[in-house]
Amino acid sequence: SVNIYDDGTLDGTAAAEPFDDEGLAVRRFPIIEKGVLKNFVLDLHTAAVLKMKPTGSGARSYSSQPRPSIHGVILEPGKDSVDDMIKDIKEGIFIDQLIGSHTGNPFTGDFQLNVDLGFKIENGEKTGRVKNVMIAGNFYELFDSLSGFSKENKWEGSYCLPYAGFERLSVAGE
């Protein structure tokens, strides 16, 4: 159920541009469809090395050679609202913002993150803000308990993401 796209054609977003920094047309293309890797993000050089077609994803600065870069990564939203997703939760946590996402281990998938903005869920309702709370686990194992994505999404930098529901999550704190 996971579909991820890179789309540099979305009018009104910071990601929108007609061409990448190597002069190739920017387009929407799937990275992952139904949980299966479909494409890599490629500039001209990496595409040539891999004997693949470039994806219009070349980026550079005034002091760098071109490199592959995303435009606007979109995780396809689900069908349920956030309120519908939490209505059957007896006890849980709603996390809106995390601190330290850069500190996870991309090779093993292990993470430990502080909750910056989160709310306690009791009997299907947000009952108050949580403080001094941390979540921990393994990203790859966490997706085994994925219950779905919300239909609401929001832009975080170059990423357009829905809320995700998980059946199990290790939480430490008050």
PDB file of C-alpha atoms in Angstrom:
ATOM      1  CA  SER A   1       0.000   0.000   0.000  1.00  0.00           C
ATOM      2  CA  VAL A   2       3.042   2.302  -0.101  1.00  0.00           C
ATOM      3  CA  ASN A   3       3.364   4.536  -3.166  1.00  0.00           C
ATOM      4  CA  ILE A   4       6.069   7.204  -3.307  1.00  0.00           C
ATOM      5  CA  TYR A   5       6.596   9.651  -6.161  1.00  0.00           C
ATOM      6  CA  ASP A   6       9.015  12.439  -6.969  1.00  0.00           C
ATOM      7  CA  ASP A   7       7.187  15.319  -8.634  1.00  0.00           C
ATOM      8  CA  GLY A   8       8.801  18.576  -9.638  1.00  0.00           C
ATOM      9  CA  THR A   9       5.812  19.705 -11.689  1.00  0.00           C
ATOM     10  CA  LEU A  10       3.424  20.731  -8.882  1.00  0.00           C
ATOM     11  CA  ASP A  11       2.439  24.357  -9.429  1.00  0.00           C
ATOM     12  CA  GLY A  12       2.516  26.512  -6.320  1.00  0.00           C
ATOM     13  CA  THR A  13       5.106  24.430  -4.466  1.00  0.00           C
ATOM     14  CA  ALA A  14       8.768  25.101  -3.784  1.00  0.00           C
ATOM     15  CA  ALA A  15       9.518  21.883  -5.703  1.00  0.00           C
ATOM     16  CA  ALA A  16       8.081  23.131  -9.007  1.00  0.00           C
ATOM     17  CA  GLU A  17      10.461  23.883 -11.868  1.00  0.00           C
ATOM     18  CA  PRO A  18      10.350  23.106 -15.580  1.00  0.00           C
ATOM     19  CA  PHE A  19      13.955  21.846 -15.827  1.00  0.00           C
ATOM     20  CA  ASP A  20      16.564  20.359 -13.519  1.00  0.00           C
ATOM     21  CA  ASP A  21      20.028  21.924 -13.132  1.00  0.00           C
ATOM     22  CA  GLU A  22      21.316  19.897 -16.112  1.00  0.00           C
ATOM     23  CA  GLY A  23      18.613  21.173 -18.494  1.00  0.00           C
ATOM     24  CA  LEU A  24      16.438  18.055 -18.495  1.00  0.00           C
ATOM     25  CA  ALA A  25      12.657  18.316 -18.202  1.00  0.00           C
ATOM     26  CA  VAL A  26      11.328  17.689 -14.707  1.00  0.00           C
ATOM     27  CA  ARG A  27       8.503  15.180 -14.443  1.00  0.00           C
ATOM     28  CA  ARG A  28       6.543  13.071 -11.999  1.00  0.00           C
ATOM     29  CA  PHE A  29       7.846   9.528 -11.679  1.00  0.00           C
ATOM     30  CA  PRO A  30       7.250   6.669  -9.252  1.00  0.00           C
ATOM     31  CA  ILE A  31      10.021   5.702  -6.847  1.00  0.00           C
ATOM     32  CA  ILE A  32       7.992   3.009  -5.072  1.00  0.00           C
ATOM     33  CA  GLU A  33       4.684   1.557  -6.304  1.00  0.00           C
ATOM     34  CA  LYS A  34       2.704  -0.834  -4.091  1.00  0.00           C
ATOM     35  CA  GLY A  35       5.785  -1.330  -1.953  1.00  0.00           C
ATOM     36  CA  VAL A  36       8.098  -2.224  -4.864  1.00  0.00           C
ATOM     37  CA  LEU A  37      11.089  -0.094  -5.906  1.00  0.00           C
ATOM     38  CA  LYS A  38      10.437   1.145  -9.459  1.00  0.00           C
ATOM     39  CA  ASN A  39      12.986   3.923 -10.097  1.00  0.00           C
ATOM     40  CA  PHE A  40      16.070   5.575  -8.710  1.00  0.00           C
ATOM     41  CA  VAL A  41      16.567   9.343  -8.561  1.00  0.00           C
ATOM     42  CA  LEU A  42      19.194   9.875 -11.299  1.00  0.00           C
ATOM     43  CA  ASP A  43      21.176  12.745 -12.751  1.00  0.00           C
ATOM     44  CA  LEU A  44      22.996  12.407 -16.098  1.00  0.00           C
ATOM     45  CA  HIS A  45      26.173  10.941 -14.579  1.00  0.00           C
ATOM     46  CA  THR A  46      24.581   8.325 -12.316  1.00  0.00           C
ATOM     47  CA  ALA A  47      22.181   7.330 -15.094  1.00  0.00           C
ATOM     48  CA  ALA A  48      25.127   6.751 -17.456  1.00  0.00           C
ATOM     49  CA  VAL A  49      27.029   4.723 -14.857  1.00  0.00           C
ATOM     50  CA  LEU A  50      23.966   2.549 -14.191  1.00  0.00           C
ATOM     51  CA  LYS A  51      23.056   2.391 -17.906  1.00  0.00           C
ATOM     52  CA  MET A  52      19.621   3.821 -17.145  1.00  0.00           C
ATOM     53  CA  LYS A  53      17.641   6.855 -18.290  1.00  0.00           C
ATOM     54  CA  PRO A  54      18.046  10.062 -16.227  1.00  0.00           C
ATOM     55  CA  THR A  55      14.971  11.187 -14.290  1.00  0.00           C
ATOM     56  CA  GLY A  56      15.439  14.957 -14.586  1.00  0.00           C
ATOM     57  CA  SER A  57      16.809  15.047 -11.054  1.00  0.00           C
ATOM     58  CA  GLY A  58      20.163  16.782 -11.465  1.00  0.00           C
ATOM     59  CA  ALA A  59      20.944  19.460  -8.884  1.00  0.00           C
ATOM     60  CA  ARG A  60      23.999  21.592  -8.252  1.00  0.00           C
ATOM     61  CA  SER A  61      25.154  24.687  -6.428  1.00  0.00           C
ATOM     62  CA  TYR A  62      27.646  27.298  -7.563  1.00  0.00           C
ATOM     63  CA  SER A  63      30.466  25.234  -6.019  1.00  0.00           C
ATOM     64  CA  SER A  64      29.448  21.632  -6.756  1.00  0.00           C
ATOM     65  CA  GLN A  65      29.215  19.168  -9.579  1.00  0.00           C
ATOM     66  CA  PRO A  66      25.690  17.956 -10.421  1.00  0.00           C
ATOM     67  CA  ARG A  67      24.292  15.223  -8.197  1.00  0.00           C
ATOM     68  CA  PRO A  68      20.977  13.343  -8.000  1.00  0.00           C
ATOM     69  CA  SER A  69      18.397  15.183  -5.922  1.00  0.00           C
ATOM     70  CA  ILE A  70      14.684  15.028  -5.253  1.00  0.00           C
ATOM     71  CA  HIS A  71      12.204  17.738  -6.189  1.00  0.00           C
ATOM     72  CA  GLY A  72       9.095  16.953  -4.192  1.00  0.00           C
ATOM     73  CA  VAL A  73       8.679  13.511  -2.667  1.00  0.00           C
ATOM     74  CA  ILE A  74       5.048  12.556  -2.234  1.00  0.00           C
ATOM     75  CA  LEU A  75       3.913   9.637  -0.099  1.00  0.00           C
ATOM     76  CA  GLU A  76       0.455   8.852  -1.443  1.00  0.00           C
ATOM     77  CA  PRO A  77      -2.214   9.506   1.195  1.00  0.00           C
ATOM     78  CA  GLY A  78      -4.755   6.982   2.433  1.00  0.00           C
ATOM     79  CA  LYS A  79      -8.539   7.121   2.563  1.00  0.00           C
ATOM     80  CA  ASP A  80      -9.314   7.718   6.265  1.00  0.00           C
ATOM     81  CA  SER A  81      -9.192  11.005   8.146  1.00  0.00           C
ATOM     82  CA  VAL A  82      -6.909  11.365  11.157  1.00  0.00           C
ATOM     83  CA  ASP A  83     -10.000  11.444  13.405  1.00  0.00           C
ATOM     84  CA  ASP A  84     -11.199   8.141  11.913  1.00  0.00           C
ATOM     85  CA  MET A  85      -7.763   6.614  12.407  1.00  0.00           C
ATOM     86  CA  ILE A  86      -7.670   7.430  16.139  1.00  0.00           C
ATOM     87  CA  LYS A  87     -11.326   6.815  17.035  1.00  0.00           C
ATOM     88  CA  ASP A  88     -10.761   3.137  18.008  1.00  0.00           C
ATOM     89  CA  ILE A  89      -7.478   3.640  19.882  1.00  0.00           C
ATOM     90  CA  LYS A  90      -7.925   2.864  23.584  1.00  0.00           C
ATOM     91  CA  GLU A  91      -4.539   4.262  24.591  1.00  0.00           C
ATOM     92  CA  GLY A  92      -1.882   5.770  22.341  1.00  0.00           C
ATOM     93  CA  ILE A  93       0.035   8.805  21.232  1.00  0.00           C
ATOM     94  CA  PHE A  94      -0.523  11.201  18.332  1.00  0.00           C
ATOM     95  CA  ILE A  95       2.807  12.601  17.140  1.00  0.00           C
ATOM     96  CA  ASP A  96       2.836  15.761  15.068  1.00  0.00           C
ATOM     97  CA  GLN A  97       6.524  16.719  15.313  1.00  0.00           C
ATOM     98  CA  LEU A  98       9.745  14.887  16.180  1.00  0.00           C
ATOM     99  CA  ILE A  99      13.247  16.052  17.065  1.00  0.00           C
ATOM    100  CA  GLY A 100      16.372  14.220  15.936  1.00  0.00           C
ATOM    101  CA  SER A 101      15.168  12.316  12.892  1.00  0.00           C
ATOM    102  CA  HIS A 102      18.636  12.718  11.406  1.00  0.00           C
ATOM    103  CA  THR A 103      20.111  10.588  14.211  1.00  0.00           C
ATOM    104  CA  GLY A 104      18.621   7.267  13.123  1.00  0.00           C
ATOM    105  CA  ASN A 105      20.811   4.532  11.671  1.00  0.00           C
ATOM    106  CA  PRO A 106      19.912   4.147   7.971  1.00  0.00           C
ATOM    107  CA  PHE A 107      21.713   0.801   7.716  1.00  0.00           C
ATOM    108  CA  THR A 108      20.062  -1.013  10.625  1.00  0.00           C
ATOM    109  CA  GLY A 109      16.855   1.062  10.764  1.00  0.00           C
ATOM    110  CA  ASP A 110      17.221   1.728  14.507  1.00  0.00           C
ATOM    111  CA  PHE A 111      15.933   5.081  15.774  1.00  0.00           C
ATOM    112  CA  GLN A 112      15.407   6.986  19.028  1.00  0.00           C
ATOM    113  CA  LEU A 113      13.500  10.243  18.638  1.00  0.00           C
ATOM    114  CA  ASN A 114      12.226  12.899  21.009  1.00  0.00           C
ATOM    115  CA  VAL A 115       8.605  13.943  20.588  1.00  0.00           C
ATOM    116  CA  ASP A 116       8.457  17.703  20.088  1.00  0.00           C
ATOM    117  CA  LEU A 117       4.684  17.975  19.704  1.00  0.00           C
ATOM    118  CA  GLY A 118       2.516  15.031  20.698  1.00  0.00           C
ATOM    119  CA  PHE A 119      -0.826  14.302  22.314  1.00  0.00           C
ATOM    120  CA  LYS A 120      -2.092  11.475  24.509  1.00  0.00           C
ATOM    121  CA  ILE A 121      -4.944   9.453  22.981  1.00  0.00           C
ATOM    122  CA  GLU A 122      -7.467   7.908  25.354  1.00  0.00           C
ATOM    123  CA  ASN A 123     -10.629   6.170  24.171  1.00  0.00           C
ATOM    124  CA  GLY A 124     -10.330   7.580  20.660  1.00  0.00           C
ATOM    125  CA  GLU A 125      -9.747  11.224  21.634  1.00  0.00           C
ATOM    126  CA  LYS A 126      -6.751  13.498  22.117  1.00  0.00           C
ATOM    127  CA  THR A 127      -6.811  14.262  25.842  1.00  0.00           C
ATOM    128  CA  GLY A 128      -3.748  16.443  26.349  1.00  0.00           C
ATOM    129  CA  ARG A 129      -0.217  17.236  25.314  1.00  0.00           C
ATOM    130  CA  VAL A 130       2.654  14.917  26.244  1.00  0.00           C
ATOM    131  CA  LYS A 131       6.022  16.160  27.515  1.00  0.00           C
ATOM    132  CA  ASN A 132       9.432  14.533  27.928  1.00  0.00           C
ATOM    133  CA  VAL A 133       8.517  11.612  25.688  1.00  0.00           C
ATOM    134  CA  MET A 134      10.727   9.575  23.375  1.00  0.00           C
ATOM    135  CA  ILE A 135       9.929   6.878  20.840  1.00  0.00           C
ATOM    136  CA  ALA A 136      12.362   4.129  19.842  1.00  0.00           C
ATOM    137  CA  GLY A 137      12.453   1.101  17.617  1.00  0.00           C
ATOM    138  CA  ASN A 138      13.450  -0.158  14.236  1.00  0.00           C
ATOM    139  CA  PHE A 139      12.056   1.558  11.158  1.00  0.00           C
ATOM    140  CA  TYR A 140      11.904  -1.660   9.128  1.00  0.00           C
ATOM    141  CA  GLU A 141      10.101  -3.566  11.884  1.00  0.00           C
ATOM    142  CA  LEU A 142       7.784  -0.615  12.548  1.00  0.00           C
ATOM    143  CA  PHE A 143       6.293  -0.953   9.075  1.00  0.00           C
ATOM    144  CA  ASP A 144       5.152  -4.478   9.955  1.00  0.00           C
ATOM    145  CA  SER A 145       2.611  -2.780  12.237  1.00  0.00           C
ATOM    146  CA  LEU A 146       1.510  -0.082   9.742  1.00  0.00           C
ATOM    147  CA  SER A 147      -2.271   0.278   9.905  1.00  0.00           C
ATOM    148  CA  GLY A 148      -2.572   2.952   7.213  1.00  0.00           C
ATOM    149  CA  PHE A 149      -2.061   6.522   6.093  1.00  0.00           C
ATOM    150  CA  SER A 150      -4.381   9.488   6.581  1.00  0.00           C
ATOM    151  CA  LYS A 151      -6.048  11.334   3.733  1.00  0.00           C
ATOM    152  CA  GLU A 152      -4.672  14.570   5.189  1.00  0.00           C
ATOM    153  CA  ASN A 153      -1.098  15.408   4.312  1.00  0.00           C
ATOM    154  CA  LYS A 154       1.293  18.285   4.797  1.00  0.00           C
ATOM    155  CA  TRP A 155       4.476  19.568   3.253  1.00  0.00           C
ATOM    156  CA  GLU A 156       7.648  19.287   5.331  1.00  0.00           C
ATOM    157  CA  GLY A 157      10.383  20.861   3.230  1.00  0.00           C
ATOM    158  CA  SER A 158      10.530  18.830   0.009  1.00  0.00           C
ATOM    159  CA  TYR A 159       8.288  16.058   1.342  1.00  0.00           C
ATOM    160  CA  CYS A 160       4.493  15.817   1.179  1.00  0.00           C
ATOM    161  CA  LEU A 161       3.487  13.295   3.825  1.00  0.00           C
ATOM    162  CA  PRO A 162       0.267  11.924   5.308  1.00  0.00           C
ATOM    163  CA  TYR A 163       0.012  10.848   8.944  1.00  0.00           C
ATOM    164  CA  ALA A 164       0.805   7.168   9.500  1.00  0.00           C
ATOM    165  CA  GLY A 165      -0.893   4.838  11.965  1.00  0.00           C
ATOM    166  CA  PHE A 166       1.063   2.066  13.672  1.00  0.00           C
ATOM    167  CA  GLU A 167      -0.294  -0.709  15.895  1.00  0.00           C
ATOM    168  CA  ARG A 168       2.894  -0.930  17.990  1.00  0.00           C
ATOM    169  CA  LEU A 169       5.401   1.720  19.007  1.00  0.00           C
ATOM    170  CA  SER A 170       7.779   1.834  21.963  1.00  0.00           C
ATOM    171  CA  VAL A 171       7.199   4.998  23.992  1.00  0.00           C
ATOM    172  CA  ALA A 172       9.201   6.145  27.010  1.00  0.00           C
ATOM    173  CA  GLY A 173       8.304   9.107  29.215  1.00  0.00           C
ATOM    174  CA  GLU A 174       5.393  10.710  30.984  1.00  0.00           C
TER     175      GLU A 174
END
